[in-house]
Amino acid sequence: MPTVNQPAIAQTCHGMSTPASDNAVSFLLSRAYDLYPPEKRSRALSVFLMGPSLGAVLGLGLGGWIAQEYGWRTAFIVVGTPALAISALLAIGSREPQRGRWDAQPSAPRLGMRESVRALWAAKPVRYLILASALATLGGTAFGMWNASFLVRSYGLQLQHAGLRAGGRVARFLHAVGLVDEDQVRHVL
């Protein structure tokens, strides 16, 4: 039987790992700039940045089903293990790319951090984009974290169905961008 402290400890460990994952994303984005020429970089970054959304679909759908059938501990292990395995493979098998291979020579003098932030914030569209992105991230994160619990508590869904419903919203997105067809989306929903 779990104690009251176990979820708190797990959440604390997750909170401690979040800055590490943010640094890993920055590191991998930096690598993408050195691995791909400018004309191929947008596709490479799009594929890379699609990973968290695909992970959410799999984590919600598969995790909900596994939690319903085998318990939350098993779901935690099954959903988390691939990330650890992929991380280990990347740590062992990837090489450092040649830095600056695709960099163009700067044509204008570079601004310092303070001047750059001031110039960006002065542009009204950029300021609105930053604020809109922050609100969208807040809303999306809140939705992602509490959607399955909301569906279970408010509508009496079983955990596996709530997870599949939450994952189905992302499946609709995958259909919109052409990665899955209509029949596959209907099957998930």
PDB file of C-alpha atoms in Angstrom:
ATOM      1  CA  MET A   1       0.000   0.000   0.000  1.00  0.00           C
ATOM      2  CA  PRO A   2       1.516   3.372  -0.999  1.00  0.00           C
ATOM      3  CA  THR A   3       2.151   5.953   1.651  1.00  0.00           C
ATOM      4  CA  VAL A   4       1.115   9.587   1.423  1.00  0.00           C
ATOM      5  CA  ASN A   5       4.742  10.580   0.900  1.00  0.00           C
ATOM      6  CA  GLN A   6       5.330   8.472  -2.220  1.00  0.00           C
ATOM      7  CA  PRO A   7       3.374  10.701  -4.655  1.00  0.00           C
ATOM      8  CA  ALA A   8       5.004  13.784  -3.116  1.00  0.00           C
ATOM      9  CA  ILE A   9       8.451  12.270  -3.568  1.00  0.00           C
ATOM     10  CA  ALA A  10       7.643  11.291  -7.165  1.00  0.00           C
ATOM     11  CA  GLN A  11       6.386  14.804  -7.944  1.00  0.00           C
ATOM     12  CA  THR A  12       9.484  16.324  -6.351  1.00  0.00           C
ATOM     13  CA  CYS A  13      11.729  14.127  -8.501  1.00  0.00           C
ATOM     14  CA  HIS A  14       9.756  15.168 -11.569  1.00  0.00           C
ATOM     15  CA  GLY A  15      10.132  18.818 -10.614  1.00  0.00           C
ATOM     16  CA  MET A  16      13.869  18.378 -10.177  1.00  0.00           C
ATOM     17  CA  SER A  17      14.184  16.667 -13.574  1.00  0.00           C
ATOM     18  CA  THR A  18      12.237  19.329 -15.498  1.00  0.00           C
ATOM     19  CA  PRO A  19      15.100  21.854 -15.618  1.00  0.00           C
ATOM     20  CA  ALA A  20      17.383  19.049 -16.789  1.00  0.00           C
ATOM     21  CA  SER A  21      14.974  18.178 -19.614  1.00  0.00           C
ATOM     22  CA  ASP A  22      14.704  21.867 -20.575  1.00  0.00           C
ATOM     23  CA  ASN A  23      18.483  22.009 -20.822  1.00  0.00           C
ATOM     24  CA  ALA A  24      18.473  18.811 -22.880  1.00  0.00           C
ATOM     25  CA  VAL A  25      15.999  20.362 -25.332  1.00  0.00           C
ATOM     26  CA  SER A  26      18.200  23.444 -25.694  1.00  0.00           C
ATOM     27  CA  PHE A  27      21.208  21.196 -26.232  1.00  0.00           C
ATOM     28  CA  LEU A  28      19.435  19.097 -28.868  1.00  0.00           C
ATOM     29  CA  LEU A  29      18.129  22.170 -30.690  1.00  0.00           C
ATOM     30  CA  SER A  30      21.664  23.516 -30.731  1.00  0.00           C
ATOM     31  CA  ARG A  31      22.832  20.228 -32.215  1.00  0.00           C
ATOM     32  CA  ALA A  32      20.145  20.375 -34.894  1.00  0.00           C
ATOM     33  CA  TYR A  33      21.591  23.685 -36.081  1.00  0.00           C
ATOM     34  CA  ASP A  34      24.951  22.000 -36.509  1.00  0.00           C
ATOM     35  CA  LEU A  35      23.633  18.778 -38.060  1.00  0.00           C
ATOM     36  CA  TYR A  36      21.358  20.190 -40.777  1.00  0.00           C
ATOM     37  CA  PRO A  37      21.890  22.867 -43.415  1.00  0.00           C
ATOM     38  CA  PRO A  38      19.533  25.868 -43.255  1.00  0.00           C
ATOM     39  CA  GLU A  39      17.258  24.581 -46.058  1.00  0.00           C
ATOM     40  CA  LYS A  40      16.576  21.296 -44.177  1.00  0.00           C
ATOM     41  CA  ARG A  41      16.614  22.663 -40.642  1.00  0.00           C
ATOM     42  CA  SER A  42      12.923  23.588 -40.369  1.00  0.00           C
ATOM     43  CA  ARG A  43      11.818  20.027 -41.184  1.00  0.00           C
ATOM     44  CA  ALA A  44      14.319  18.541 -38.733  1.00  0.00           C
ATOM     45  CA  LEU A  45      13.205  20.897 -35.961  1.00  0.00           C
ATOM     46  CA  SER A  46       9.521  20.229 -36.738  1.00  0.00           C
ATOM     47  CA  VAL A  47      10.016  16.486 -36.433  1.00  0.00           C
ATOM     48  CA  PHE A  48      12.015  16.920 -33.227  1.00  0.00           C
ATOM     49  CA  LEU A  49       9.481  19.272 -31.651  1.00  0.00           C
ATOM     50  CA  MET A  50       6.588  16.973 -32.595  1.00  0.00           C
ATOM     51  CA  GLY A  51       7.990  14.387 -30.171  1.00  0.00           C
ATOM     52  CA  PRO A  52       6.357  15.744 -26.997  1.00  0.00           C
ATOM     53  CA  SER A  53       2.912  15.743 -28.649  1.00  0.00           C
ATOM     54  CA  LEU A  54       3.315  12.192 -29.890  1.00  0.00           C
ATOM     55  CA  GLY A  55       4.611  11.211 -26.470  1.00  0.00           C
ATOM     56  CA  ALA A  56       1.516  12.742 -24.889  1.00  0.00           C
ATOM     57  CA  VAL A  57      -0.772  10.730 -27.187  1.00  0.00           C
ATOM     58  CA  LEU A  58       1.012   7.494 -26.402  1.00  0.00           C
ATOM     59  CA  GLY A  59       1.418   8.308 -22.721  1.00  0.00           C
ATOM     60  CA  LEU A  60      -2.231   9.234 -22.223  1.00  0.00           C
ATOM     61  CA  GLY A  61      -3.743   6.457 -24.301  1.00  0.00           C
ATOM     62  CA  LEU A  62      -1.404   3.627 -23.419  1.00  0.00           C
ATOM     63  CA  GLY A  63      -0.796   4.846 -19.872  1.00  0.00           C
ATOM     64  CA  GLY A  64      -4.518   5.089 -19.105  1.00  0.00           C
ATOM     65  CA  TRP A  65      -5.167   1.594 -20.368  1.00  0.00           C
ATOM     66  CA  ILE A  66      -2.200   0.100 -18.509  1.00  0.00           C
ATOM     67  CA  ALA A  67      -3.122   1.954 -15.297  1.00  0.00           C
ATOM     68  CA  GLN A  68      -6.690   0.607 -15.517  1.00  0.00           C
ATOM     69  CA  GLU A  69      -5.587  -2.972 -16.190  1.00  0.00           C
ATOM     70  CA  TYR A  70      -2.344  -3.289 -14.191  1.00  0.00           C
ATOM     71  CA  GLY A  71      -2.127  -0.293 -11.838  1.00  0.00           C
ATOM     72  CA  TRP A  72      -0.449   3.100 -11.939  1.00  0.00           C
ATOM     73  CA  ARG A  73       2.999   1.794 -10.959  1.00  0.00           C
ATOM     74  CA  THR A  74       3.155  -0.480 -13.988  1.00  0.00           C
ATOM     75  CA  ALA A  75       1.918   2.337 -16.234  1.00  0.00           C
ATOM     76  CA  PHE A  76       4.602   4.629 -14.819  1.00  0.00           C
ATOM     77  CA  ILE A  77       7.321   2.088 -15.592  1.00  0.00           C
ATOM     78  CA  VAL A  78       6.020   1.148 -19.060  1.00  0.00           C
ATOM     79  CA  VAL A  79       5.585   4.756 -20.186  1.00  0.00           C
ATOM     80  CA  GLY A  80       8.877   5.965 -18.669  1.00  0.00           C
ATOM     81  CA  THR A  81      11.167   3.112 -19.715  1.00  0.00           C
ATOM     82  CA  PRO A  82      11.384   3.995 -23.447  1.00  0.00           C
ATOM     83  CA  ALA A  83      12.624   7.497 -22.595  1.00  0.00           C
ATOM     84  CA  LEU A  84      15.382   6.055 -20.437  1.00  0.00           C
ATOM     85  CA  ALA A  85      16.346   3.529 -23.113  1.00  0.00           C
ATOM     86  CA  ILE A  86      16.441   6.133 -25.888  1.00  0.00           C
ATOM     87  CA  SER A  87      18.451   8.486 -23.681  1.00  0.00           C
ATOM     88  CA  ALA A  88      20.994   5.767 -22.983  1.00  0.00           C
ATOM     89  CA  LEU A  89      21.281   4.918 -26.697  1.00  0.00           C
ATOM     90  CA  LEU A  90      21.796   8.577 -27.601  1.00  0.00           C
ATOM     91  CA  ALA A  91      24.384   9.031 -24.858  1.00  0.00           C
ATOM     92  CA  ILE A  92      26.330   5.996 -26.046  1.00  0.00           C
ATOM     93  CA  GLY A  93      25.889   6.214 -29.805  1.00  0.00           C
ATOM     94  CA  SER A  94      25.784   9.864 -30.806  1.00  0.00           C
ATOM     95  CA  ARG A  95      28.797  11.941 -31.739  1.00  0.00           C
ATOM     96  CA  GLU A  96      29.309  15.644 -31.291  1.00  0.00           C
ATOM     97  CA  PRO A  97      28.743  17.426 -34.628  1.00  0.00           C
ATOM     98  CA  GLN A  98      31.182  19.960 -36.018  1.00  0.00           C
ATOM     99  CA  ARG A  99      30.102  23.239 -34.439  1.00  0.00           C
ATOM    100  CA  GLY A 100      29.359  26.212 -36.685  1.00  0.00           C
ATOM    101  CA  ARG A 101      29.544  24.259 -39.930  1.00  0.00           C
ATOM    102  CA  TRP A 102      26.414  25.930 -41.348  1.00  0.00           C
ATOM    103  CA  ASP A 103      26.760  29.314 -39.649  1.00  0.00           C
ATOM    104  CA  ALA A 104      26.753  32.370 -41.875  1.00  0.00           C
ATOM    105  CA  GLN A 105      29.040  35.226 -41.019  1.00  0.00           C
ATOM    106  CA  PRO A 106      27.124  37.954 -39.182  1.00  0.00           C
ATOM    107  CA  SER A 107      26.433  40.975 -41.381  1.00  0.00           C
ATOM    108  CA  ALA A 108      25.557  43.349 -38.546  1.00  0.00           C
ATOM    109  CA  PRO A 109      27.077  43.872 -35.115  1.00  0.00           C
ATOM    110  CA  ARG A 110      25.565  41.634 -32.471  1.00  0.00           C
ATOM    111  CA  LEU A 111      23.447  43.126 -29.716  1.00  0.00           C
ATOM    112  CA  GLY A 112      23.883  42.214 -26.082  1.00  0.00           C
ATOM    113  CA  MET A 113      21.208  40.297 -24.184  1.00  0.00           C
ATOM    114  CA  ARG A 114      19.587  43.373 -22.642  1.00  0.00           C
ATOM    115  CA  GLU A 115      19.444  45.244 -25.959  1.00  0.00           C
ATOM    116  CA  SER A 116      18.048  42.178 -27.735  1.00  0.00           C
ATOM    117  CA  VAL A 117      15.266  41.704 -25.187  1.00  0.00           C
ATOM    118  CA  ARG A 118      14.466  45.418 -25.242  1.00  0.00           C
ATOM    119  CA  ALA A 119      14.293  45.449 -29.067  1.00  0.00           C
ATOM    120  CA  LEU A 120      12.080  42.361 -29.185  1.00  0.00           C
ATOM    121  CA  TRP A 121       9.729  43.606 -26.465  1.00  0.00           C
ATOM    122  CA  ALA A 122       9.388  46.970 -28.247  1.00  0.00           C
ATOM    123  CA  ALA A 123       7.877  45.209 -31.288  1.00  0.00           C
ATOM    124  CA  LYS A 124       4.156  44.943 -30.551  1.00  0.00           C
ATOM    125  CA  PRO A 125       3.539  41.725 -32.596  1.00  0.00           C
ATOM    126  CA  VAL A 126       6.442  39.969 -30.873  1.00  0.00           C
ATOM    127  CA  ARG A 127       5.204  41.069 -27.454  1.00  0.00           C
ATOM    128  CA  TYR A 128       1.696  39.723 -28.230  1.00  0.00           C
ATOM    129  CA  LEU A 129       3.152  36.502 -29.593  1.00  0.00           C
ATOM    130  CA  ILE A 130       5.156  35.956 -26.392  1.00  0.00           C
ATOM    131  CA  LEU A 131       2.109  36.606 -24.200  1.00  0.00           C
ATOM    132  CA  ALA A 132      -0.167  34.411 -26.352  1.00  0.00           C
ATOM    133  CA  SER A 133       2.377  31.596 -26.319  1.00  0.00           C
ATOM    134  CA  ALA A 134       2.654  31.795 -22.539  1.00  0.00           C
ATOM    135  CA  LEU A 135      -1.133  31.628 -22.132  1.00  0.00           C
ATOM    136  CA  ALA A 136      -1.461  28.778 -24.637  1.00  0.00           C
ATOM    137  CA  THR A 137       1.260  26.834 -22.851  1.00  0.00           C
ATOM    138  CA  LEU A 138      -0.417  27.407 -19.496  1.00  0.00           C
ATOM    139  CA  GLY A 139      -3.803  26.288 -20.837  1.00  0.00           C
ATOM    140  CA  GLY A 140      -2.392  23.306 -22.700  1.00  0.00           C
ATOM    141  CA  THR A 141      -0.404  22.138 -19.717  1.00  0.00           C
ATOM    142  CA  ALA A 142      -3.382  22.509 -17.376  1.00  0.00           C
ATOM    143  CA  PHE A 143      -5.576  20.614 -19.823  1.00  0.00           C
ATOM    144  CA  GLY A 144      -3.021  17.862 -20.288  1.00  0.00           C
ATOM    145  CA  MET A 145      -2.434  17.402 -16.578  1.00  0.00           C
ATOM    146  CA  TRP A 146      -6.046  17.359 -15.425  1.00  0.00           C
ATOM    147  CA  ASN A 147      -8.107  16.178 -18.399  1.00  0.00           C
ATOM    148  CA  ALA A 148      -8.092  12.453 -17.588  1.00  0.00           C
ATOM    149  CA  SER A 149      -8.866  13.089 -13.895  1.00  0.00           C
ATOM    150  CA  PHE A 150     -11.677  15.463 -14.894  1.00  0.00           C
ATOM    151  CA  LEU A 151     -13.225  12.884 -17.233  1.00  0.00           C
ATOM    152  CA  VAL A 152     -13.021  10.153 -14.587  1.00  0.00           C
ATOM    153  CA  ARG A 153     -14.437  12.255 -11.752  1.00  0.00           C
ATOM    154  CA  SER A 154     -17.039  14.311 -13.620  1.00  0.00           C
ATOM    155  CA  TYR A 155     -18.302  11.829 -16.201  1.00  0.00           C
ATOM    156  CA  GLY A 156     -17.530   8.478 -14.577  1.00  0.00           C
ATOM    157  CA  LEU A 157     -15.274   7.253 -17.372  1.00  0.00           C
ATOM    158  CA  GLN A 158     -12.896   4.438 -16.640  1.00  0.00           C
ATOM    159  CA  LEU A 159      -9.279   5.513 -16.562  1.00  0.00           C
ATOM    160  CA  GLN A 160      -8.411   3.726 -19.809  1.00  0.00           C
ATOM    161  CA  HIS A 161     -11.277   5.438 -21.674  1.00  0.00           C
ATOM    162  CA  ALA A 162     -10.365   8.836 -20.241  1.00  0.00           C
ATOM    163  CA  GLY A 163      -6.766   8.356 -21.378  1.00  0.00           C
ATOM    164  CA  LEU A 164      -7.886   7.307 -24.844  1.00  0.00           C
ATOM    165  CA  ARG A 165     -10.230  10.306 -25.085  1.00  0.00           C
ATOM    166  CA  ALA A 166      -7.450  12.674 -24.083  1.00  0.00           C
ATOM    167  CA  GLY A 167      -5.113  11.003 -26.568  1.00  0.00           C
ATOM    168  CA  GLY A 168      -7.843  11.172 -29.222  1.00  0.00           C
ATOM    169  CA  ARG A 169      -7.642  14.951 -29.295  1.00  0.00           C
ATOM    170  CA  VAL A 170      -4.038  14.671 -30.334  1.00  0.00           C
ATOM    171  CA  ALA A 171      -4.997  11.951 -32.843  1.00  0.00           C
ATOM    172  CA  ARG A 172      -7.270  14.526 -34.508  1.00  0.00           C
ATOM    173  CA  PHE A 173      -4.269  16.802 -34.826  1.00  0.00           C
ATOM    174  CA  LEU A 174      -2.210  13.997 -36.379  1.00  0.00           C
ATOM    175  CA  HIS A 175      -5.013  13.497 -38.904  1.00  0.00           C
ATOM    176  CA  ALA A 176      -5.063  17.227 -39.667  1.00  0.00           C
ATOM    177  CA  VAL A 177      -1.371  17.180 -40.581  1.00  0.00           C
ATOM    178  CA  GLY A 178      -1.769  13.975 -42.624  1.00  0.00           C
ATOM    179  CA  LEU A 179       0.001  11.462 -40.388  1.00  0.00           C
ATOM    180  CA  VAL A 180      -3.060   9.263 -39.795  1.00  0.00           C
ATOM    181  CA  ASP A 181      -6.229   8.700 -41.827  1.00  0.00           C
ATOM    182  CA  GLU A 182      -9.859   9.257 -40.815  1.00  0.00           C
ATOM    183  CA  ASP A 183     -10.532   5.572 -40.014  1.00  0.00           C
ATOM    184  CA  GLN A 184      -7.623   5.456 -37.569  1.00  0.00           C
ATOM    185  CA  VAL A 185      -8.933   8.553 -35.754  1.00  0.00           C
ATOM    186  CA  ARG A 186     -12.463   7.061 -35.523  1.00  0.00           C
ATOM    187  CA  HIS A 187     -10.984   3.844 -34.112  1.00  0.00           C
ATOM    188  CA  VAL A 188      -9.226   5.762 -31.317  1.00  0.00           C
ATOM    189  CA  LEU A 189     -12.355   7.758 -30.483  1.00  0.00           C
TER     190      LEU A 189
END
